[in-house]
Coordinates of C-alpha atoms and ligand atoms in Angstrom, one line a residue:
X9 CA 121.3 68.0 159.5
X10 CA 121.0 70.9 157.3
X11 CA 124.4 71.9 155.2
X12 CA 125.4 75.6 156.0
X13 CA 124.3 78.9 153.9
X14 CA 126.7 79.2 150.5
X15 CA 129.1 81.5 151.2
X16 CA 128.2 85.3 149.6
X17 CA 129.5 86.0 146.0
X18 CA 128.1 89.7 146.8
X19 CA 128.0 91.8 150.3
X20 CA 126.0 95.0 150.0
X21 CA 127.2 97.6 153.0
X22 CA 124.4 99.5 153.5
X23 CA 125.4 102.7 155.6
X24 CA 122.6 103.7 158.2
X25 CA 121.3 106.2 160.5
X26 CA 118.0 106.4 161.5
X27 CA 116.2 104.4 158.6
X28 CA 114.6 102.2 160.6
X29 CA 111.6 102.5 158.0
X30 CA 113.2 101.9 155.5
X31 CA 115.5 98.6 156.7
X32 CA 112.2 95.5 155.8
X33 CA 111.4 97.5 152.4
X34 CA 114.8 97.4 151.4
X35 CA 115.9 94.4 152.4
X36 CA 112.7 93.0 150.0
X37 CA 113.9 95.0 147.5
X38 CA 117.5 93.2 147.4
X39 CA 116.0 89.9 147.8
X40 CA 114.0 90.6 144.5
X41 CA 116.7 92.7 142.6
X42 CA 119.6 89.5 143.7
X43 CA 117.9 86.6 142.5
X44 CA 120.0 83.4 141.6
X45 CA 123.2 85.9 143.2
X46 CA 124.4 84.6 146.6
X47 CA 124.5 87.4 148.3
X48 CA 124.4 89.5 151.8
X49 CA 123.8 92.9 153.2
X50 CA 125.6 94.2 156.2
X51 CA 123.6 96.8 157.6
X52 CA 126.2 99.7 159.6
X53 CA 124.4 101.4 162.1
X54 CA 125.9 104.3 164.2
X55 CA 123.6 103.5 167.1
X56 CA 120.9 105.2 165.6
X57 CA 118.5 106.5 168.4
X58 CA 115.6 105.4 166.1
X59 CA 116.3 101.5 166.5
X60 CA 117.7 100.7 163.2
X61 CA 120.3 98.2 164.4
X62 CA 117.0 96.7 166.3
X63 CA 115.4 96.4 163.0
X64 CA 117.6 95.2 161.4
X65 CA 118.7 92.0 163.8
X66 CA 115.2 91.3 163.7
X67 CA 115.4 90.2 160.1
X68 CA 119.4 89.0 160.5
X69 CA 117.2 86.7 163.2
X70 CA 115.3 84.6 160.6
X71 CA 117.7 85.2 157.4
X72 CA 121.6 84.5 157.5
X73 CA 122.2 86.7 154.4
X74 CA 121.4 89.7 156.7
X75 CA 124.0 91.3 159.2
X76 CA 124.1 94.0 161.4
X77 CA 127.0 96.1 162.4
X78 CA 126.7 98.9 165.4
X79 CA 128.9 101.1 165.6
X80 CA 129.3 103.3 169.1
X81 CA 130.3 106.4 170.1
X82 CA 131.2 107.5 166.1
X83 CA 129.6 109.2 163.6
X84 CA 130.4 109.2 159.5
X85 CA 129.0 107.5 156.3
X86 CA 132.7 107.3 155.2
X87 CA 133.7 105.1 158.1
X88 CA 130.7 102.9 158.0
X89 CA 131.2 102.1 154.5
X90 CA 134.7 101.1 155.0
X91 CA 134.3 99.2 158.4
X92 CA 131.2 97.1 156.2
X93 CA 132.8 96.5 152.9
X94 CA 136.0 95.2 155.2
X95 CA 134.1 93.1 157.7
X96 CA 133.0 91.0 154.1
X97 CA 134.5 87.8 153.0
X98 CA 132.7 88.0 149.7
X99 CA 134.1 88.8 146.4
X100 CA 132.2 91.6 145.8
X101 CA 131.4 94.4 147.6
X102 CA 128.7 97.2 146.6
X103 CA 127.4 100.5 148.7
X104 CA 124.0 101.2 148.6
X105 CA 122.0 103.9 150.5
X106 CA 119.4 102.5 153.5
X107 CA 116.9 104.9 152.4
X108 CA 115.9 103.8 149.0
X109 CA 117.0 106.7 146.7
X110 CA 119.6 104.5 144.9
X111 CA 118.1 101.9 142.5
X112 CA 118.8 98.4 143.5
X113 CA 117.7 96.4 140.3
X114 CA 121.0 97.6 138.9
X115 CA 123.2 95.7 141.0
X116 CA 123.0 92.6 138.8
X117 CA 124.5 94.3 135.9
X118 CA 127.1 96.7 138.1
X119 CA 128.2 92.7 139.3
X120 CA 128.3 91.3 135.4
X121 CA 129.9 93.7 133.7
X122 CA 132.8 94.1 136.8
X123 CA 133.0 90.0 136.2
X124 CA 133.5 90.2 133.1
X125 CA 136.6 92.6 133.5
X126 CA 135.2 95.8 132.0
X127 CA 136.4 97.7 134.7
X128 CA 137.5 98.0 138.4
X129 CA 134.4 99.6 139.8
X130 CA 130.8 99.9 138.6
X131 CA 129.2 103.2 139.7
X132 CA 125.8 104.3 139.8
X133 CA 125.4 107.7 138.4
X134 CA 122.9 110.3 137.8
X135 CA 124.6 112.3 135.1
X136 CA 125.3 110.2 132.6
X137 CA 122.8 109.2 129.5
X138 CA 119.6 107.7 130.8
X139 CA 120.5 108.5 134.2
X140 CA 118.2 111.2 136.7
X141 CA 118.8 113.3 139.6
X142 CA 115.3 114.0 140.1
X143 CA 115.3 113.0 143.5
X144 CA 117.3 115.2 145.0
X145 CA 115.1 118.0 146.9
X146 CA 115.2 121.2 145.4
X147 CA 116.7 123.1 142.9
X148 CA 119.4 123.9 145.5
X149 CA 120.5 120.6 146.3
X150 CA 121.1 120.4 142.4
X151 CA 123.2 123.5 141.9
X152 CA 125.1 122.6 145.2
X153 CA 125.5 118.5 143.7
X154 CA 126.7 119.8 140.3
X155 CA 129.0 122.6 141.7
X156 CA 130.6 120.3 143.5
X157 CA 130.9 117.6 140.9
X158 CA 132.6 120.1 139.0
X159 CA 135.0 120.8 141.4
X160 CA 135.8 117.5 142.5
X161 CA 136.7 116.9 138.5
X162 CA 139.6 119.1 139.0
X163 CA 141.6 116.2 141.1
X164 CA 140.8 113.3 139.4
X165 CA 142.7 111.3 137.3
X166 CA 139.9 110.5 134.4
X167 CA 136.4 112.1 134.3
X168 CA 133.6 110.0 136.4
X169 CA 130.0 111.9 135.5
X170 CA 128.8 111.1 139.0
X171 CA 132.1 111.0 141.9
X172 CA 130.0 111.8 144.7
X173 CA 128.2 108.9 144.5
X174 CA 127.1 106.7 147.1
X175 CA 126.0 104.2 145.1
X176 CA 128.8 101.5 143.3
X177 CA 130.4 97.8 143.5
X178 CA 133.9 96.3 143.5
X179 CA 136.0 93.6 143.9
X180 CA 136.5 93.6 147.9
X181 CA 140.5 92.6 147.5
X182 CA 140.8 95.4 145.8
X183 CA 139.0 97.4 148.4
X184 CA 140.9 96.3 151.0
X185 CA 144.2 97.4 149.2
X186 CA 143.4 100.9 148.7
X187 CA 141.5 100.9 152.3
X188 CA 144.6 101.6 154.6
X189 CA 145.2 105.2 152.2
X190 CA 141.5 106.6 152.6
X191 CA 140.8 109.5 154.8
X192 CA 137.6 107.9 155.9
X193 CA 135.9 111.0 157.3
X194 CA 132.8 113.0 155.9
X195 CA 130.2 111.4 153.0
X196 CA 132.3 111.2 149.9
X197 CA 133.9 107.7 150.4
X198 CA 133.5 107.3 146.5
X199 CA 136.1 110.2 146.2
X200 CA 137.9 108.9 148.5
X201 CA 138.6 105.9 146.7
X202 CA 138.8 107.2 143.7
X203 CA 141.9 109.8 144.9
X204 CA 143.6 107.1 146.4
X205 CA 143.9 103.8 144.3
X206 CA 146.9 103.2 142.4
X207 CA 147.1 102.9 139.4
X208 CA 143.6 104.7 139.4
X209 CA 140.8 102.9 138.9
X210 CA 138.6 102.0 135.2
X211 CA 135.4 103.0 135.7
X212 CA 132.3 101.6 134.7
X213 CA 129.5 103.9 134.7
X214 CA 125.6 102.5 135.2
X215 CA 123.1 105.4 135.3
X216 CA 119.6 105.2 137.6
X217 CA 116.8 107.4 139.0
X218 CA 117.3 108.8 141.6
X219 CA 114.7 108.2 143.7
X220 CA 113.1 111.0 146.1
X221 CA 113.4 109.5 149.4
X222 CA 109.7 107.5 150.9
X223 CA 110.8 107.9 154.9
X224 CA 113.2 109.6 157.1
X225 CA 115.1 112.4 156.2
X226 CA 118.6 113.0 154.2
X227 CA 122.1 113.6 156.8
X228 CA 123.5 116.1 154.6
X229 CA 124.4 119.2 156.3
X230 CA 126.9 122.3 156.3
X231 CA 129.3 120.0 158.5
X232 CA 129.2 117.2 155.6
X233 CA 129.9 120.0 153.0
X234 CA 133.2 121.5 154.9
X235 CA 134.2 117.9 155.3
X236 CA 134.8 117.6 151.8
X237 CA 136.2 120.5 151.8
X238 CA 139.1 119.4 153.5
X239 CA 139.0 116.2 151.4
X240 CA 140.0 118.2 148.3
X241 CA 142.5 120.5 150.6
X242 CA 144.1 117.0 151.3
X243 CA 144.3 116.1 148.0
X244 CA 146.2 119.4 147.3
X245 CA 148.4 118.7 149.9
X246 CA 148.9 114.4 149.3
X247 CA 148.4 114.2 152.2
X248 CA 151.3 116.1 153.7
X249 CA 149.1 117.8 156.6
X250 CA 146.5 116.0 158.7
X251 CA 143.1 116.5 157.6
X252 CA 142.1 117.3 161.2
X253 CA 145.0 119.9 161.5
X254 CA 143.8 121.7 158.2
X255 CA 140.0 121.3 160.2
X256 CA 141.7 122.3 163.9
X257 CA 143.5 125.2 161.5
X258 CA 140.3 126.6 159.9
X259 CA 138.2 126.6 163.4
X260 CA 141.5 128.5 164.7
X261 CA 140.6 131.2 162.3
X262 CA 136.9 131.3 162.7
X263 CA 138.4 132.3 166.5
X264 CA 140.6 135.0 165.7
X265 CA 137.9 136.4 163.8
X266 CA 135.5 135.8 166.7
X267 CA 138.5 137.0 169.2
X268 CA 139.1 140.8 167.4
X269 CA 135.3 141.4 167.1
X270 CA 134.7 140.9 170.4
X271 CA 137.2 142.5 171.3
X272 CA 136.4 145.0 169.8
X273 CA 132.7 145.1 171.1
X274 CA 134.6 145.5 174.6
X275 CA 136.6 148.0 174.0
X276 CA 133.5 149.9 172.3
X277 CA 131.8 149.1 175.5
X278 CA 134.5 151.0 177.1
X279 CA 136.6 148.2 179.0
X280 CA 140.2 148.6 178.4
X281 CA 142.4 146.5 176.3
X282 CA 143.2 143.8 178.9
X283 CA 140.2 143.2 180.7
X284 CA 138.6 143.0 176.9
X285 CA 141.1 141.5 175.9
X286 CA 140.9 138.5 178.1
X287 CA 137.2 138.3 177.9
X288 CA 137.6 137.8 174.4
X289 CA 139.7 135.0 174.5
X290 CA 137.6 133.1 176.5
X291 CA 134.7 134.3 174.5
X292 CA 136.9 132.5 171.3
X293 CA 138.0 129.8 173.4
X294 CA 134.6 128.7 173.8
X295 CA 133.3 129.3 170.1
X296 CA 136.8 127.3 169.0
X297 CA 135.8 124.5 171.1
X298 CA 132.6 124.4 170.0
X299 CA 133.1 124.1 166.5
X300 CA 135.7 121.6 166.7
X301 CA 134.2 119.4 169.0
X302 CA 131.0 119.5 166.0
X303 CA 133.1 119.5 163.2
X304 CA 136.8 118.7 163.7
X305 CA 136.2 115.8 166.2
X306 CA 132.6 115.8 164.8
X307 CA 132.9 111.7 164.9
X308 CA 134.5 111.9 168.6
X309 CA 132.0 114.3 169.7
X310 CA 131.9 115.1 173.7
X311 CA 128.4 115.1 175.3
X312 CA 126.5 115.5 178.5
X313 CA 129.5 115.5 181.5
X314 CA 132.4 114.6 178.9
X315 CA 131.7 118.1 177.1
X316 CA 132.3 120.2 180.3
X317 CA 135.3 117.8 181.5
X318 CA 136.7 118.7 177.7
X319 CA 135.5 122.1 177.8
X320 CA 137.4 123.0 181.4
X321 CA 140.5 121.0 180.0
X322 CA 140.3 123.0 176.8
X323 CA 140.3 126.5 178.6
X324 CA 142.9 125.3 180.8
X325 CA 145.3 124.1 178.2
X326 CA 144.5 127.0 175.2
X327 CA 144.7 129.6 177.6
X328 CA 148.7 128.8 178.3
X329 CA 148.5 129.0 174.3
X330 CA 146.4 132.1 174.5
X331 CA 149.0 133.7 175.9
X332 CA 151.5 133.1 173.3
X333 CA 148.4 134.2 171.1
X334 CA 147.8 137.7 173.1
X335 CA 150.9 139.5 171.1
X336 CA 149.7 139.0 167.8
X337 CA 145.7 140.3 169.1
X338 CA 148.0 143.4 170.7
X339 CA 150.1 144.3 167.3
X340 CA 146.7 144.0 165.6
X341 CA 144.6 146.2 167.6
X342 CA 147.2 148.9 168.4
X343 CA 149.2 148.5 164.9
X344 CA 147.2 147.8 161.9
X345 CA 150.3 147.8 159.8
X346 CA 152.7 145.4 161.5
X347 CA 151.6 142.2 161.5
X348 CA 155.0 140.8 162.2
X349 CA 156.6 137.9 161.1
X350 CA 156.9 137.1 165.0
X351 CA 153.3 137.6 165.6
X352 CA 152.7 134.7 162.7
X353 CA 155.5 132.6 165.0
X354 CA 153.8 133.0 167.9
X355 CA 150.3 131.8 165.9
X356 CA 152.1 129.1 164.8
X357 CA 153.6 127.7 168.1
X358 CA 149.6 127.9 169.5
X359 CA 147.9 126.5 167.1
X360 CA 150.4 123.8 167.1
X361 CA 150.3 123.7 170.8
X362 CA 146.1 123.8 171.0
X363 CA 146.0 121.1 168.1
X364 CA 148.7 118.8 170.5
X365 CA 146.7 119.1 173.5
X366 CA 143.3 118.7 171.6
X367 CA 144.6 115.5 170.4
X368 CA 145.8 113.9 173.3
X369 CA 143.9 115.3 176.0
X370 CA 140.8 116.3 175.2
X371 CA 139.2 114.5 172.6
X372 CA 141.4 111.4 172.8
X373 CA 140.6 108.6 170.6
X374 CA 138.4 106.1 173.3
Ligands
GDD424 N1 126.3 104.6 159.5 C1 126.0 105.9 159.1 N2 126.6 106.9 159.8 N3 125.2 106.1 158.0 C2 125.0 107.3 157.7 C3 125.5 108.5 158.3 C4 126.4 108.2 159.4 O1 126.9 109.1 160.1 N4 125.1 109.6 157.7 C5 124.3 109.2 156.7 N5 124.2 107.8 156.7 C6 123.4 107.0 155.7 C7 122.0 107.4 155.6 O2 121.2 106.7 156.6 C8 121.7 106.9 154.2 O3 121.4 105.5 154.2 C9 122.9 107.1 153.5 O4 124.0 107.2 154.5 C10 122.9 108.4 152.7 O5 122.6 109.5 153.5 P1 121.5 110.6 153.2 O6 121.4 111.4 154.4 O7 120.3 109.9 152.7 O8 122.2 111.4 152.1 P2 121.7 112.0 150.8 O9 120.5 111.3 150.2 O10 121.6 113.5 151.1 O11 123.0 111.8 149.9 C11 123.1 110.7 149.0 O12 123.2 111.2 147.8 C12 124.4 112.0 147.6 C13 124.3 112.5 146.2 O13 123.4 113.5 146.2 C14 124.3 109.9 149.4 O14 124.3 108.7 148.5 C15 125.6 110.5 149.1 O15 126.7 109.6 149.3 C16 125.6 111.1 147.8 O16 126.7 111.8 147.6
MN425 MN1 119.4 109.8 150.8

C-alpha cells in the first residue's frame, strides 16, 4: 500500500494554446523552481489543434502533481485562468504563461512573502527596479505594452508598475471571492481582478526578465486589444451595460459606416436609392455578422455549417430590424442636417432588437 500524494500547498494554472513544445520544458522547470513546495500545475487547454492537452496528459500519466483541463468549443486566456485557479483545492494559486517568457524561479518568493502577509497578491512585473521587458518582440509591442499600462493606471485604485501581467499568485479563497464579479473575457485577467476586489487588493510587486519566447508563437492580436478596450469601457460604466452590448454596439457602428459607403458606391454606380439601399444593408449585415461572430462572440465563434445556419438566421432576424434602421440611412442620405431625434429612436430599438436576437438565437450559449 502506498499512502496518497500530499495534498498541493500551491496550484499553478498555466493557460495554453498551442504550446505543445513548450508543456515537458516547463513542467521541468517548475519541478526545479518548487522544490520542498507541494505543489501542482493545472494545464487549461482550449483544444488546441496542436495536441497540447495530449501532451500534457502524457506527463499527468506518470506524475499526479500534473493536470489537464480541456476546454471545448471556447476560446480566451481570461476564462482559462479563472476555470484553473477555481478547479484548485490548494491554498495558493499562481498564473504562469505555457510558453516560458515568465520566470518561474520566482514563484518561491511570490509564495513567501504572500505567507507571510505582506500583501494579497504577488505579481510578476517588468517595470519595476531590476525587472525587463526585453522579451517582448519589437519596439512596437513595447510602445503598445506601455501605452496601455498607462491607460489602465487611470482606473485603478493604487499604482501596479506592471497590471497587464500574466504572471502572479494568491490566496485561492480569495480568488474565489472576487471570481463571481470578473468579466472573464479577453487577456487581461490581472485587470480584471484588480478592478473588481473589494476592498482592493495590497500588492506585492516581484520583477523578472522577460523572456523572448523559445517555441510557438504569441496570441496577441487586434481582437485581444479591443477586448480590453471594452474592459476599461466597463469599468467606466461599473458595469451598468453588458460588455457584449458595448462590443454588439461598436460592431453596429462599424455597419452603419459600412452601410452609407456602400450605399453610396451604389448610388454612384447609378442604382437608385432603394435598390442601393437594400443591397447595402445586406452588404452591412454580412460585415456586422462577421465581426461579431470574431469578436463579440469571439469565444462562441460559429464555424463550418453553424456559421451559415447563424448567418441565414442573422439576415432573417436583422433585416425585420433593418427596416426600423432604413429611416435613419434615408434622413442621412437625402438630409444631412436632420439627423432626428426619431432616427436615433429607431437606432436604438434595432440595435436593441439585433443584440436580443443575437443572443438568443443565434449565438446561444451551448
Ligand atoms: N487556454 C488558453 N486560451 N490559453 C491561451 C489563449 C486562449 O485563448 N490565448 C493565449 N493563451 C495562452 C498562451 O498559450 C500562453 O501560454 C499565454 O496564454 C500567453 O499568451 P501569449 O500569446 O504568449 O501572450 P503574450 O506573450 O503576447 O502576452 C503575455 O505577455 C503580456 C504582457 O506583454 C501574457 O502574459 C499576457 O497576459 C501579458 O499581458
Ligand atoms: Mn507569450
Amino acid at each position: 500500500m502506498t499512502s496518497p500524494p500530499l495534498p498541493a500547498r500551491l496550484s499553478v494554472v498555466v493557460p495554453c494554446f498551442n504550446e505543445r513544445a513548450n508543456v515537458a520544458p516547463l513542467v521541468a522547470r517548475l519541478e526545479a523552481a518548487l522544490a520542498g513546495i507541494a505543489w501542482e500545475a493545472v494545464f487549461v487547454d482550449d483544444n488546441s489543434p496542436d495536441g497540447t492537452a495530449a501532451a500534457a496528459r502524457a506527463i499527468a500519466a506518470r506524475d499526479p502533481r500534473i493536470r489537464c483541463l480541456r476546454r471545448i468549443g471556447r476560446r480566451g486566456l481570461s476564462s482559462a485562468v479563472i476555470e484553473g485557479a477555481l478547479s484548485s483545492s490548494a491554498e495558493f494559486v499562481a498564473v504562469i504563461d505555457g510558453d516560458m517568457q515568465h520566470d518561474e524561479t520566482r514563484l518561491p518568493l511570490m509564495l513567501t512573502r504572500l505567507a507571510a502577509g505582506e500583501g494579497d497578491i504577488a505579481i510578476g512585473t517588468r517595470y519595476a527596479k531590476g525587472g525587463d521587458a526585453g522579451g517582448l518582440a519589437g519596439g512596437f509591442r513595447q510602445r503598445l505594452s506601455r501605452l496601455g499600462i498607462a491607460f489602465a493606471q487611470l482606473f485603478l485604485p493604487s499604482p501596479v508598475s506592471d497590471p497587464m501581467s500574466g504572471f502572479f499568485m494568491m490566496r485561492r479563497e480569495h480568488f474565489e471571492e472576487i471570481a463571481p464579479r470578473l468579466a472573464g473575457s479577453g487577456f487581461k485577467i490581472l485587470l480584471d481582478l484588480l478592478f473588481n476586489a473589494r476592498p482592493p487588493l495590497k500588492v506585492i510587486e516581484i520583477p523578472y526578465e522577460f523572456r523572448a519566447r523559445a517555441f510557438g508563437e504569441s496570441k496577441l492580436d487586434a481582437l485581444v486589444l479591443a477586448q480590453f478596450a471594452g474592459l476599461l469601457i466597463d469599468r467606466v460604466l461599473h458595469g451598468a451595460v453588458p460588455l457584449r452590448f458595448i462590443a454588439f454596439s461598436g460592431v453596429g457602428l462599424v455597419g452603419v459606416i459600412a452601410n452609407l459607403a456602400a450605399l453610396a458606391a451604389g448610388r454612384a454606380l447609378g442604382l437608385g436609392f432603394s435598390p442601393a439601399q437594400a443591397i447595402a444593408t445586406v452588404i452591412a449585415m454580412v460585415v456586422n455578422f462577421q465581426l461579431n461572430n470574431s469578436l463579440t462572440y469571439r469565444d462562441q465563434r460559429l464555424r463550418g455549417a453553424r456559421l451559415w445556419r447563424g448567418l441565414a438566421l442573422f439576415l432573417l432576424f436583422c433585416g425585420i430590424g433593418a427596416v426600423a434602421d432604413l429611416g435613419i440611412a434615408r434622413t442621412l442620405y437625402e438630409d444631412h442636417n436632420s439627423l432626428t431625434v426619431s432616427g436615433a429612436a429607431g437606432a436604438i430599438v434595432a440595435v436593441v432588437w439585433n443584440y436580443a436576437i443575437s443572443a438568443t438565437l443565434v449565438w446561444r450559449t451551448r
